[in-house]
Every structure is written in C-alpha cells, then in structure tokens.
Amino acid sequence: MDGHQNHQNQADDSWEVAGHRFRSRLVVGTGRYKSLEETAAAIEASGAEMVTVAVRRVNLADRNAPMLQDFVSPQRYTYLPNTAGCHTAQEAVRTLRLAREAGGWNLVKLEVLGPPPFLYPDMPATFEAAQALIRDGFQVMVYCADDPLAAKRLEEMGCVAVMPLGAPIGSGLGLTNPFMLRSIIEQARVPVLVDAGIGTASEAAQAMELGCHAVLLNSAIAHAKDPVRMARAMKAAVEAGRHAHLAGRMPRNYAADASSPLAGMIR
C-alpha cells in the first residue's frame, strides 16, 4: 500500500452504530460541569460528535430555565439520552419512554446501577430493561459489567453496542481489568465502548489500544482543574490510541534487543 492510500484509509477511519456514522471516537457526557457555558466549551474542544444526556438531571423542556439545547445544539451533536440515576429496570424503561416522547430519541444508552458505594451495573435489572426497550423498538447501547458472558448475551438480545465499565462510575481509577475488556472486544460483533472510570488521557489511549470502537467519559473532563484543556487531551489521546491499535505494537520481549544491528560494527 502506498503512502497516499494509507493516508486516505486513515482519513476514512469512522465507526458506525445503529446506522449513525461518526468520525470522532470520543463520546462525552454533558453533566457535572460548573455551567452550561463550560459544558459547551469542553464539548467543542473534545471534538465529540455524540453526547450523553442524563434525562432525569438535565433540563430539556423547561423554557423558563437555561436549556442544554441552547448551548449544545442537537442539530450539531447526536444526543444519546441515558438513564443515569436509575436503580431499577422499571425506572430506566420509563425514563427512556419519556425521553422518546419529549425529543423523539430512539438511540439510547441504558444503565441500571446497583447501590452505593460501588454503583456497579445491576446486570439482572439491565437484562430486564434491555429486553423491554428492544421490544419497544429502541436502539439500545448498554452499560454493563466487564463480563464477556454478560456482554455477549446483551448483544444476542439485540443491543446495538455494549459498553463495559473500565472502573466504577466517577472513580477515575482507569482500566482495572484490561484482560476482560479485551476478551469482550475480541468476541463482539457490535461496537464496544469503554465507559466509566477513565481519569486521564493515558487511560483513554489505553482503552483505544485494546481495540474498542470508542471511549465514553464525563467526570474525567468535568472534574479536571481545566476541563477545556483536558477535553483537548482526551481528543488527542483517543486518536493516538486508535493509531497505535491500527499500527500494531511491537511484541513484548523479556530480553534486550539492540536497535542497531551488531554486524559490520567498527571494532
């Protein structure tokens, strides 16, 4: 392959979920910022094309108060309504039905959380909610445990993407179980997004190096001392991780290997 073709392929490196195509592989949340102005500036800097919206926490309908849509345009960004804050299947299903009535959104992110302090995905409730939403005609991207069996079951049920956690929500602990994430990625036939737990740019790059389609994060940007600069860092990290994955890393050797050949050395 010549350099021109290689450059062209890199330029066309997009991904698709449920008929929606994206060039950016960074998906960002819209909550936890100090203001809607800061939200808009950070999302702009991130280069993201899809944003998650916590339907129960963000003002999408009250014209008498500042609305997210006035700062983050749904014409420019693909809104992904999510069920943040839901702890039962019934709550999650009701929340997304209301979101569809309010904004016509059909592509959604399902998450059903267990109790504090870990807020780990409640997988029995997640299966129950996913089944009901798919039956209702939703296109479900689903937050799940870092469990290859659970991820495969959700895919086989009809979820359009699986989103295993890197670490508990908001923890910033990075990828606590890369082996399981890699196992999910290798067997999936739908997009895999690492979701939750990433705290800094190197961890976003690591997720992409594992081969996931995209990375979803919120707190890592919103809780940074300089959210806009961190958004830029995350954009660069996701792009770097994707390039590294496509390039194919060198093998790990447990012995030194001189980078310059020894043959023909002047002695």
PDB file of C-alpha atoms in Angstrom:
ATOM      1  CA  MET A   1       0.000   0.000   0.000  1.00  0.00           C
ATOM      2  CA  ASP A   2       1.473   3.390  -0.940  1.00  0.00           C
ATOM      3  CA  GLY A   3       1.581   6.383   1.402  1.00  0.00           C
ATOM      4  CA  HIS A   4      -1.346   8.143  -0.318  1.00  0.00           C
ATOM      5  CA  GLN A   5      -3.659   5.135   0.058  1.00  0.00           C
ATOM      6  CA  ASN A   6      -2.587   4.698   3.667  1.00  0.00           C
ATOM      7  CA  HIS A   7      -3.339   8.357   4.424  1.00  0.00           C
ATOM      8  CA  GLN A   8      -6.734   8.033   2.704  1.00  0.00           C
ATOM      9  CA  ASN A   9      -7.643   4.983   4.792  1.00  0.00           C
ATOM     10  CA  GLN A  10      -6.722   6.821   7.978  1.00  0.00           C
ATOM     11  CA  ALA A  11      -8.899   9.769   6.934  1.00  0.00           C
ATOM     12  CA  ASP A  12     -11.851   7.409   6.370  1.00  0.00           C
ATOM     13  CA  ASP A  13     -11.484   5.697   9.750  1.00  0.00           C
ATOM     14  CA  SER A  14     -15.031   6.168  11.024  1.00  0.00           C
ATOM     15  CA  TRP A  15     -17.285   3.885  13.058  1.00  0.00           C
ATOM     16  CA  GLU A  16     -20.999   3.177  12.974  1.00  0.00           C
ATOM     17  CA  VAL A  17     -23.714   2.307  15.460  1.00  0.00           C
ATOM     18  CA  ALA A  18     -27.360   1.688  14.518  1.00  0.00           C
ATOM     19  CA  GLY A  19     -26.943   3.445  11.173  1.00  0.00           C
ATOM     20  CA  HIS A  20     -25.249   6.542  12.680  1.00  0.00           C
ATOM     21  CA  ARG A  21     -21.695   7.140  11.466  1.00  0.00           C
ATOM     22  CA  PHE A  22     -19.085   9.056  13.464  1.00  0.00           C
ATOM     23  CA  ARG A  23     -15.534  10.192  12.821  1.00  0.00           C
ATOM     24  CA  SER A  24     -14.769  11.049  16.443  1.00  0.00           C
ATOM     25  CA  ARG A  25     -14.256   8.055  18.719  1.00  0.00           C
ATOM     26  CA  LEU A  26     -14.718  10.112  21.867  1.00  0.00           C
ATOM     27  CA  VAL A  27     -18.216  10.315  23.359  1.00  0.00           C
ATOM     28  CA  VAL A  28     -18.657  12.772  26.210  1.00  0.00           C
ATOM     29  CA  GLY A  29     -21.242  13.487  28.870  1.00  0.00           C
ATOM     30  CA  THR A  30     -22.966  16.808  29.458  1.00  0.00           C
ATOM     31  CA  GLY A  31     -23.263  16.753  33.262  1.00  0.00           C
ATOM     32  CA  ARG A  32     -21.142  17.755  36.270  1.00  0.00           C
ATOM     33  CA  TYR A  33     -19.765  20.958  34.769  1.00  0.00           C
ATOM     34  CA  LYS A  34     -19.779  24.284  36.617  1.00  0.00           C
ATOM     35  CA  SER A  35     -22.016  25.879  33.986  1.00  0.00           C
ATOM     36  CA  LEU A  36     -23.646  25.233  30.632  1.00  0.00           C
ATOM     37  CA  GLU A  37     -21.094  27.631  29.093  1.00  0.00           C
ATOM     38  CA  GLU A  38     -18.264  25.425  30.366  1.00  0.00           C
ATOM     39  CA  THR A  39     -20.131  22.339  29.142  1.00  0.00           C
ATOM     40  CA  ALA A  40     -20.326  23.788  25.632  1.00  0.00           C
ATOM     41  CA  ALA A  41     -16.666  24.883  25.573  1.00  0.00           C
ATOM     42  CA  ALA A  42     -15.376  21.491  26.755  1.00  0.00           C
ATOM     43  CA  ILE A  43     -17.508  19.533  24.293  1.00  0.00           C
ATOM     44  CA  GLU A  44     -16.331  21.785  21.466  1.00  0.00           C
ATOM     45  CA  ALA A  45     -12.698  21.181  22.473  1.00  0.00           C
ATOM     46  CA  SER A  46     -13.222  17.403  22.691  1.00  0.00           C
ATOM     47  CA  GLY A  47     -14.220  17.090  19.036  1.00  0.00           C
ATOM     48  CA  ALA A  48     -17.006  14.705  20.084  1.00  0.00           C
ATOM     49  CA  GLU A  49     -19.969  14.208  17.766  1.00  0.00           C
ATOM     50  CA  MET A  50     -22.137  12.240  20.225  1.00  0.00           C
ATOM     51  CA  VAL A  51     -23.021  13.444  23.725  1.00  0.00           C
ATOM     52  CA  THR A  52     -24.828  11.628  26.512  1.00  0.00           C
ATOM     53  CA  VAL A  53     -27.695  13.393  28.240  1.00  0.00           C
ATOM     54  CA  ALA A  54     -28.942  12.351  31.677  1.00  0.00           C
ATOM     55  CA  VAL A  55     -32.674  12.689  31.070  1.00  0.00           C
ATOM     56  CA  ARG A  56     -33.515  12.842  34.777  1.00  0.00           C
ATOM     57  CA  ARG A  57     -30.923  15.513  35.605  1.00  0.00           C
ATOM     58  CA  VAL A  58     -30.700  17.871  32.637  1.00  0.00           C
ATOM     59  CA  ASN A  59     -33.264  20.481  31.675  1.00  0.00           C
ATOM     60  CA  LEU A  60     -34.508  19.591  28.191  1.00  0.00           C
ATOM     61  CA  ALA A  61     -38.045  21.002  28.348  1.00  0.00           C
ATOM     62  CA  ASP A  62     -38.436  23.990  30.728  1.00  0.00           C
ATOM     63  CA  ARG A  63     -38.085  27.131  28.592  1.00  0.00           C
ATOM     64  CA  ASN A  64     -38.083  29.290  31.748  1.00  0.00           C
ATOM     65  CA  ALA A  65     -34.678  27.898  32.758  1.00  0.00           C
ATOM     66  CA  PRO A  66     -31.403  27.526  30.818  1.00  0.00           C
ATOM     67  CA  MET A  67     -31.698  24.543  28.486  1.00  0.00           C
ATOM     68  CA  LEU A  68     -28.893  22.253  27.350  1.00  0.00           C
ATOM     69  CA  GLN A  69     -30.066  22.555  23.733  1.00  0.00           C
ATOM     70  CA  ASP A  70     -29.290  26.293  23.768  1.00  0.00           C
ATOM     71  CA  PHE A  71     -25.615  25.554  24.470  1.00  0.00           C
ATOM     72  CA  VAL A  72     -25.080  22.114  22.883  1.00  0.00           C
ATOM     73  CA  SER A  73     -27.090  22.015  19.678  1.00  0.00           C
ATOM     74  CA  PRO A  74     -28.941  18.759  18.897  1.00  0.00           C
ATOM     75  CA  GLN A  75     -28.564  19.715  15.223  1.00  0.00           C
ATOM     76  CA  ARG A  76     -24.773  19.598  15.577  1.00  0.00           C
ATOM     77  CA  TYR A  77     -24.385  16.740  18.085  1.00  0.00           C
ATOM     78  CA  THR A  78     -26.105  13.364  18.282  1.00  0.00           C
ATOM     79  CA  TYR A  79     -27.899  13.298  21.624  1.00  0.00           C
ATOM     80  CA  LEU A  80     -27.749   9.982  23.447  1.00  0.00           C
ATOM     81  CA  PRO A  81     -30.327  10.054  26.271  1.00  0.00           C
ATOM     82  CA  ASN A  82     -29.244   7.890  29.182  1.00  0.00           C
ATOM     83  CA  THR A  83     -30.754   6.543  32.369  1.00  0.00           C
ATOM     84  CA  ALA A  84     -28.178   7.916  34.824  1.00  0.00           C
ATOM     85  CA  GLY A  85     -29.533   7.723  38.353  1.00  0.00           C
ATOM     86  CA  CYS A  86     -31.840   4.769  37.660  1.00  0.00           C
ATOM     87  CA  HIS A  87     -31.584   1.809  40.035  1.00  0.00           C
ATOM     88  CA  THR A  88     -34.425  -0.386  38.736  1.00  0.00           C
ATOM     89  CA  ALA A  89     -35.392  -1.707  35.310  1.00  0.00           C
ATOM     90  CA  GLN A  90     -38.802  -0.033  35.597  1.00  0.00           C
ATOM     91  CA  GLU A  91     -37.250   3.406  36.281  1.00  0.00           C
ATOM     92  CA  ALA A  92     -34.894   3.050  33.327  1.00  0.00           C
ATOM     93  CA  VAL A  93     -37.593   1.975  30.869  1.00  0.00           C
ATOM     94  CA  ARG A  94     -39.965   4.747  31.996  1.00  0.00           C
ATOM     95  CA  THR A  95     -37.199   7.372  31.711  1.00  0.00           C
ATOM     96  CA  LEU A  96     -36.354   6.446  28.113  1.00  0.00           C
ATOM     97  CA  ARG A  97     -40.005   6.244  27.066  1.00  0.00           C
ATOM     98  CA  LEU A  98     -40.449   9.799  28.371  1.00  0.00           C
ATOM     99  CA  ALA A  99     -37.307  10.882  26.526  1.00  0.00           C
ATOM    100  CA  ARG A 100     -38.642   9.480  23.265  1.00  0.00           C
ATOM    101  CA  GLU A 101     -41.926  11.311  23.748  1.00  0.00           C
ATOM    102  CA  ALA A 102     -40.123  14.573  24.542  1.00  0.00           C
ATOM    103  CA  GLY A 103     -37.465  14.571  21.850  1.00  0.00           C
ATOM    104  CA  GLY A 104     -38.126  11.659  19.515  1.00  0.00           C
ATOM    105  CA  TRP A 105     -34.857   9.984  20.546  1.00  0.00           C
ATOM    106  CA  ASN A 106     -34.657   6.308  19.640  1.00  0.00           C
ATOM    107  CA  LEU A 107     -30.922   5.643  20.040  1.00  0.00           C
ATOM    108  CA  VAL A 108     -30.436   5.488  23.805  1.00  0.00           C
ATOM    109  CA  LYS A 109     -27.965   4.489  26.484  1.00  0.00           C
ATOM    110  CA  LEU A 110     -29.251   2.113  29.132  1.00  0.00           C
ATOM    111  CA  GLU A 111     -27.617   1.928  32.545  1.00  0.00           C
ATOM    112  CA  VAL A 112     -29.097   0.423  35.686  1.00  0.00           C
ATOM    113  CA  LEU A 113     -26.892   0.853  38.715  1.00  0.00           C
ATOM    114  CA  GLY A 114     -26.543  -1.156  41.875  1.00  0.00           C
ATOM    115  CA  PRO A 115     -26.374   0.517  45.299  1.00  0.00           C
ATOM    116  CA  PRO A 116     -23.585   2.727  46.661  1.00  0.00           C
ATOM    117  CA  PRO A 117     -20.690   2.733  47.293  1.00  0.00           C
ATOM    118  CA  PHE A 118     -19.759   0.989  44.030  1.00  0.00           C
ATOM    119  CA  LEU A 119     -22.738   1.772  41.757  1.00  0.00           C
ATOM    120  CA  TYR A 120     -21.727  -1.337  39.801  1.00  0.00           C
ATOM    121  CA  PRO A 121     -24.023  -2.285  36.891  1.00  0.00           C
ATOM    122  CA  ASP A 122     -27.012  -4.302  38.121  1.00  0.00           C
ATOM    123  CA  MET A 123     -26.931  -6.930  35.404  1.00  0.00           C
ATOM    124  CA  PRO A 124     -30.238  -8.779  36.130  1.00  0.00           C
ATOM    125  CA  ALA A 125     -32.064  -5.431  36.030  1.00  0.00           C
ATOM    126  CA  THR A 126     -30.080  -4.410  32.923  1.00  0.00           C
ATOM    127  CA  PHE A 127     -31.169  -7.569  31.079  1.00  0.00           C
ATOM    128  CA  GLU A 128     -34.795  -6.937  32.073  1.00  0.00           C
ATOM    129  CA  ALA A 129     -34.752  -3.304  30.936  1.00  0.00           C
ATOM    130  CA  ALA A 130     -32.894  -4.077  27.690  1.00  0.00           C
ATOM    131  CA  GLN A 131     -35.474  -6.701  26.762  1.00  0.00           C
ATOM    132  CA  ALA A 132     -38.357  -4.273  27.350  1.00  0.00           C
ATOM    133  CA  LEU A 133     -36.705  -1.427  25.433  1.00  0.00           C
ATOM    134  CA  ILE A 134     -35.758  -3.582  22.449  1.00  0.00           C
ATOM    135  CA  ARG A 135     -39.334  -4.858  22.348  1.00  0.00           C
ATOM    136  CA  ASP A 136     -40.428  -1.196  22.260  1.00  0.00           C
ATOM    137  CA  GLY A 137     -38.241  -0.560  19.206  1.00  0.00           C
ATOM    138  CA  PHE A 138     -35.410   1.335  20.905  1.00  0.00           C
ATOM    139  CA  GLN A 139     -31.832   1.050  19.645  1.00  0.00           C
ATOM    140  CA  VAL A 140     -30.065   0.258  22.905  1.00  0.00           C
ATOM    141  CA  MET A 141     -26.433   0.994  23.712  1.00  0.00           C
ATOM    142  CA  VAL A 142     -25.941  -0.689  27.062  1.00  0.00           C
ATOM    143  CA  TYR A 143     -23.632  -0.037  30.014  1.00  0.00           C
ATOM    144  CA  CYS A 144     -22.564  -3.335  31.512  1.00  0.00           C
ATOM    145  CA  ALA A 145     -20.175  -5.211  33.755  1.00  0.00           C
ATOM    146  CA  ASP A 146     -16.743  -6.145  32.392  1.00  0.00           C
ATOM    147  CA  ASP A 147     -18.071  -9.676  31.881  1.00  0.00           C
ATOM    148  CA  PRO A 148     -17.715 -11.324  28.438  1.00  0.00           C
ATOM    149  CA  LEU A 149     -20.718 -13.600  29.025  1.00  0.00           C
ATOM    150  CA  ALA A 150     -22.994 -10.721  30.007  1.00  0.00           C
ATOM    151  CA  ALA A 151     -21.775  -8.593  27.083  1.00  0.00           C
ATOM    152  CA  LYS A 152     -22.398 -11.401  24.593  1.00  0.00           C
ATOM    153  CA  ARG A 153     -25.867 -12.043  25.998  1.00  0.00           C
ATOM    154  CA  LEU A 154     -26.784  -8.350  25.588  1.00  0.00           C
ATOM    155  CA  GLU A 155     -25.506  -8.404  22.006  1.00  0.00           C
ATOM    156  CA  GLU A 156     -27.545 -11.520  21.224  1.00  0.00           C
ATOM    157  CA  MET A 157     -30.650  -9.891  22.726  1.00  0.00           C
ATOM    158  CA  GLY A 158     -30.310  -7.135  20.125  1.00  0.00           C
ATOM    159  CA  CYS A 159     -28.392  -4.313  21.815  1.00  0.00           C
ATOM    160  CA  VAL A 160     -26.619  -2.184  19.194  1.00  0.00           C
ATOM    161  CA  ALA A 161     -23.482  -1.578  21.303  1.00  0.00           C
ATOM    162  CA  VAL A 162     -22.065  -2.864  24.583  1.00  0.00           C
ATOM    163  CA  MET A 163     -20.324  -0.506  26.988  1.00  0.00           C
ATOM    164  CA  PRO A 164     -18.346  -2.297  29.705  1.00  0.00           C
ATOM    165  CA  LEU A 165     -17.003  -0.222  32.562  1.00  0.00           C
ATOM    166  CA  GLY A 166     -13.304   0.473  32.907  1.00  0.00           C
ATOM    167  CA  ALA A 167     -13.829   1.117  36.632  1.00  0.00           C
ATOM    168  CA  PRO A 168     -16.787   2.269  38.766  1.00  0.00           C
ATOM    169  CA  ILE A 169     -18.532   5.458  37.617  1.00  0.00           C
ATOM    170  CA  GLY A 170     -16.737   8.637  38.626  1.00  0.00           C
ATOM    171  CA  SER A 171     -13.849   6.769  40.264  1.00  0.00           C
ATOM    172  CA  GLY A 172     -11.093   7.826  37.859  1.00  0.00           C
ATOM    173  CA  LEU A 173      -9.309   4.526  38.530  1.00  0.00           C
ATOM    174  CA  GLY A 174      -8.614   3.787  34.860  1.00  0.00           C
ATOM    175  CA  LEU A 175      -8.862   0.319  33.324  1.00  0.00           C
ATOM    176  CA  THR A 176      -8.928  -2.045  36.294  1.00  0.00           C
ATOM    177  CA  ASN A 177      -9.385  -5.191  34.203  1.00  0.00           C
ATOM    178  CA  PRO A 178      -7.891  -4.820  30.700  1.00  0.00           C
ATOM    179  CA  PHE A 179      -7.903  -8.586  30.116  1.00  0.00           C
ATOM    180  CA  MET A 180     -11.685  -8.836  30.439  1.00  0.00           C
ATOM    181  CA  LEU A 181     -12.212  -5.742  28.302  1.00  0.00           C
ATOM    182  CA  ARG A 182     -10.020  -7.249  25.584  1.00  0.00           C
ATOM    183  CA  SER A 183     -11.999 -10.502  25.827  1.00  0.00           C
ATOM    184  CA  ILE A 184     -15.272  -8.612  25.288  1.00  0.00           C
ATOM    185  CA  ILE A 185     -13.826  -6.707  22.314  1.00  0.00           C
ATOM    186  CA  GLU A 186     -12.469  -9.857  20.647  1.00  0.00           C
ATOM    187  CA  GLN A 187     -15.794 -11.708  20.680  1.00  0.00           C
ATOM    188  CA  ALA A 188     -18.184  -8.803  19.976  1.00  0.00           C
ATOM    189  CA  ARG A 189     -19.921  -8.264  16.658  1.00  0.00           C
ATOM    190  CA  VAL A 190     -21.305  -4.873  17.701  1.00  0.00           C
ATOM    191  CA  PRO A 191     -19.331  -1.779  18.717  1.00  0.00           C
ATOM    192  CA  VAL A 192     -17.679  -1.900  22.141  1.00  0.00           C
ATOM    193  CA  LEU A 193     -17.187   1.363  24.032  1.00  0.00           C
ATOM    194  CA  VAL A 194     -15.252   1.524  27.274  1.00  0.00           C
ATOM    195  CA  ASP A 195     -17.494   3.520  29.573  1.00  0.00           C
ATOM    196  CA  ALA A 196     -16.816   4.867  33.082  1.00  0.00           C
ATOM    197  CA  GLY A 197     -13.727   5.012  35.240  1.00  0.00           C
ATOM    198  CA  ILE A 198     -11.272   6.769  32.940  1.00  0.00           C
ATOM    199  CA  GLY A 199      -9.493   9.587  34.759  1.00  0.00           C
ATOM    200  CA  THR A 200      -6.821  10.888  32.413  1.00  0.00           C
ATOM    201  CA  ALA A 201      -5.621  10.861  28.826  1.00  0.00           C
ATOM    202  CA  SER A 202      -3.238   7.896  29.057  1.00  0.00           C
ATOM    203  CA  GLU A 203      -6.137   5.677  30.201  1.00  0.00           C
ATOM    204  CA  ALA A 204      -8.284   6.753  27.245  1.00  0.00           C
ATOM    205  CA  ALA A 205      -5.387   5.904  24.919  1.00  0.00           C
ATOM    206  CA  GLN A 206      -5.013   2.507  26.608  1.00  0.00           C
ATOM    207  CA  ALA A 207      -8.707   1.741  26.041  1.00  0.00           C
ATOM    208  CA  MET A 208      -8.323   2.525  22.345  1.00  0.00           C
ATOM    209  CA  GLU A 209      -5.129   0.452  22.096  1.00  0.00           C
ATOM    210  CA  LEU A 210      -7.142  -2.545  23.335  1.00  0.00           C
ATOM    211  CA  GLY A 211      -9.263  -2.200  20.200  1.00  0.00           C
ATOM    212  CA  CYS A 212     -12.506  -0.688  21.435  1.00  0.00           C
ATOM    213  CA  HIS A 213     -14.516   1.364  18.948  1.00  0.00           C
ATOM    214  CA  ALA A 214     -14.823   4.447  21.153  1.00  0.00           C
ATOM    215  CA  VAL A 215     -14.452   5.762  24.687  1.00  0.00           C
ATOM    216  CA  LEU A 216     -17.194   7.382  26.733  1.00  0.00           C
ATOM    217  CA  LEU A 217     -16.325   9.652  29.637  1.00  0.00           C
ATOM    218  CA  ASN A 218     -17.649  12.613  31.601  1.00  0.00           C
ATOM    219  CA  SER A 219     -16.104  13.136  35.052  1.00  0.00           C
ATOM    220  CA  ALA A 220     -12.532  12.991  33.723  1.00  0.00           C
ATOM    221  CA  ILE A 221     -13.189  16.208  31.804  1.00  0.00           C
ATOM    222  CA  ALA A 222     -15.787  17.895  34.011  1.00  0.00           C
ATOM    223  CA  HIS A 223     -13.817  17.392  37.247  1.00  0.00           C
ATOM    224  CA  ALA A 224     -10.424  18.361  35.820  1.00  0.00           C
ATOM    225  CA  LYS A 225      -8.935  21.641  37.057  1.00  0.00           C
ATOM    226  CA  ASP A 226      -9.089  22.878  33.451  1.00  0.00           C
ATOM    227  CA  PRO A 227     -11.921  20.983  31.724  1.00  0.00           C
ATOM    228  CA  VAL A 228     -11.390  22.528  28.290  1.00  0.00           C
ATOM    229  CA  ARG A 229      -7.700  21.615  28.226  1.00  0.00           C
ATOM    230  CA  MET A 230      -8.485  18.093  29.478  1.00  0.00           C
ATOM    231  CA  ALA A 231     -11.059  17.764  26.694  1.00  0.00           C
ATOM    232  CA  ARG A 232      -8.307  18.551  24.182  1.00  0.00           C
ATOM    233  CA  ALA A 233      -6.062  15.994  25.855  1.00  0.00           C
ATOM    234  CA  MET A 234      -8.749  13.318  25.642  1.00  0.00           C
ATOM    235  CA  LYS A 235      -9.326  14.051  21.962  1.00  0.00           C
ATOM    236  CA  ALA A 236      -5.614  13.625  21.223  1.00  0.00           C
ATOM    237  CA  ALA A 237      -5.348  10.512  23.415  1.00  0.00           C
ATOM    238  CA  VAL A 238      -8.231   8.708  21.722  1.00  0.00           C
ATOM    239  CA  GLU A 239      -6.765   9.495  18.299  1.00  0.00           C
ATOM    240  CA  ALA A 240      -3.293   8.339  19.391  1.00  0.00           C
ATOM    241  CA  GLY A 241      -4.667   5.123  20.893  1.00  0.00           C
ATOM    242  CA  ARG A 242      -6.586   4.366  17.716  1.00  0.00           C
ATOM    243  CA  HIS A 243      -3.488   4.911  15.546  1.00  0.00           C
ATOM    244  CA  ALA A 244      -1.447   2.670  17.862  1.00  0.00           C
ATOM    245  CA  HIS A 245      -4.074  -0.080  17.654  1.00  0.00           C
ATOM    246  CA  LEU A 246      -4.162   0.055  13.852  1.00  0.00           C
ATOM    247  CA  ALA A 247      -0.363   0.236  13.619  1.00  0.00           C
ATOM    248  CA  GLY A 248       0.105  -2.914  15.733  1.00  0.00           C
ATOM    249  CA  ARG A 249       2.514  -2.650  18.627  1.00  0.00           C
ATOM    250  CA  MET A 250       5.870  -4.397  18.665  1.00  0.00           C
ATOM    251  CA  PRO A 251       5.996  -7.721  20.537  1.00  0.00           C
ATOM    252  CA  ARG A 252       6.964  -7.673  24.199  1.00  0.00           C
ATOM    253  CA  ASN A 253      10.404  -9.183  24.702  1.00  0.00           C
ATOM    254  CA  TYR A 254      11.783 -10.185  28.064  1.00  0.00           C
ATOM    255  CA  ALA A 255      15.368  -9.773  26.831  1.00  0.00           C
ATOM    256  CA  ALA A 256      17.125  -6.770  25.363  1.00  0.00           C
ATOM    257  CA  ASP A 257      17.327  -6.406  21.590  1.00  0.00           C
ATOM    258  CA  ALA A 258      19.698  -3.727  20.320  1.00  0.00           C
ATOM    259  CA  SER A 259      18.004  -1.336  17.945  1.00  0.00           C
ATOM    260  CA  SER A 260      21.154  -1.139  15.801  1.00  0.00           C
ATOM    261  CA  PRO A 261      22.489  -4.363  14.228  1.00  0.00           C
ATOM    262  CA  LEU A 262      25.804  -5.611  15.562  1.00  0.00           C
ATOM    263  CA  ALA A 263      27.011  -6.965  12.210  1.00  0.00           C
ATOM    264  CA  GLY A 264      29.543  -4.778  10.447  1.00  0.00           C
ATOM    265  CA  MET A 265      30.382  -2.713  13.525  1.00  0.00           C
ATOM    266  CA  ILE A 266      33.749  -0.919  13.528  1.00  0.00           C
ATOM    267  CA  ARG A 267      35.883  -2.591  16.147  1.00  0.00           C
TER     268      ARG A 267
END
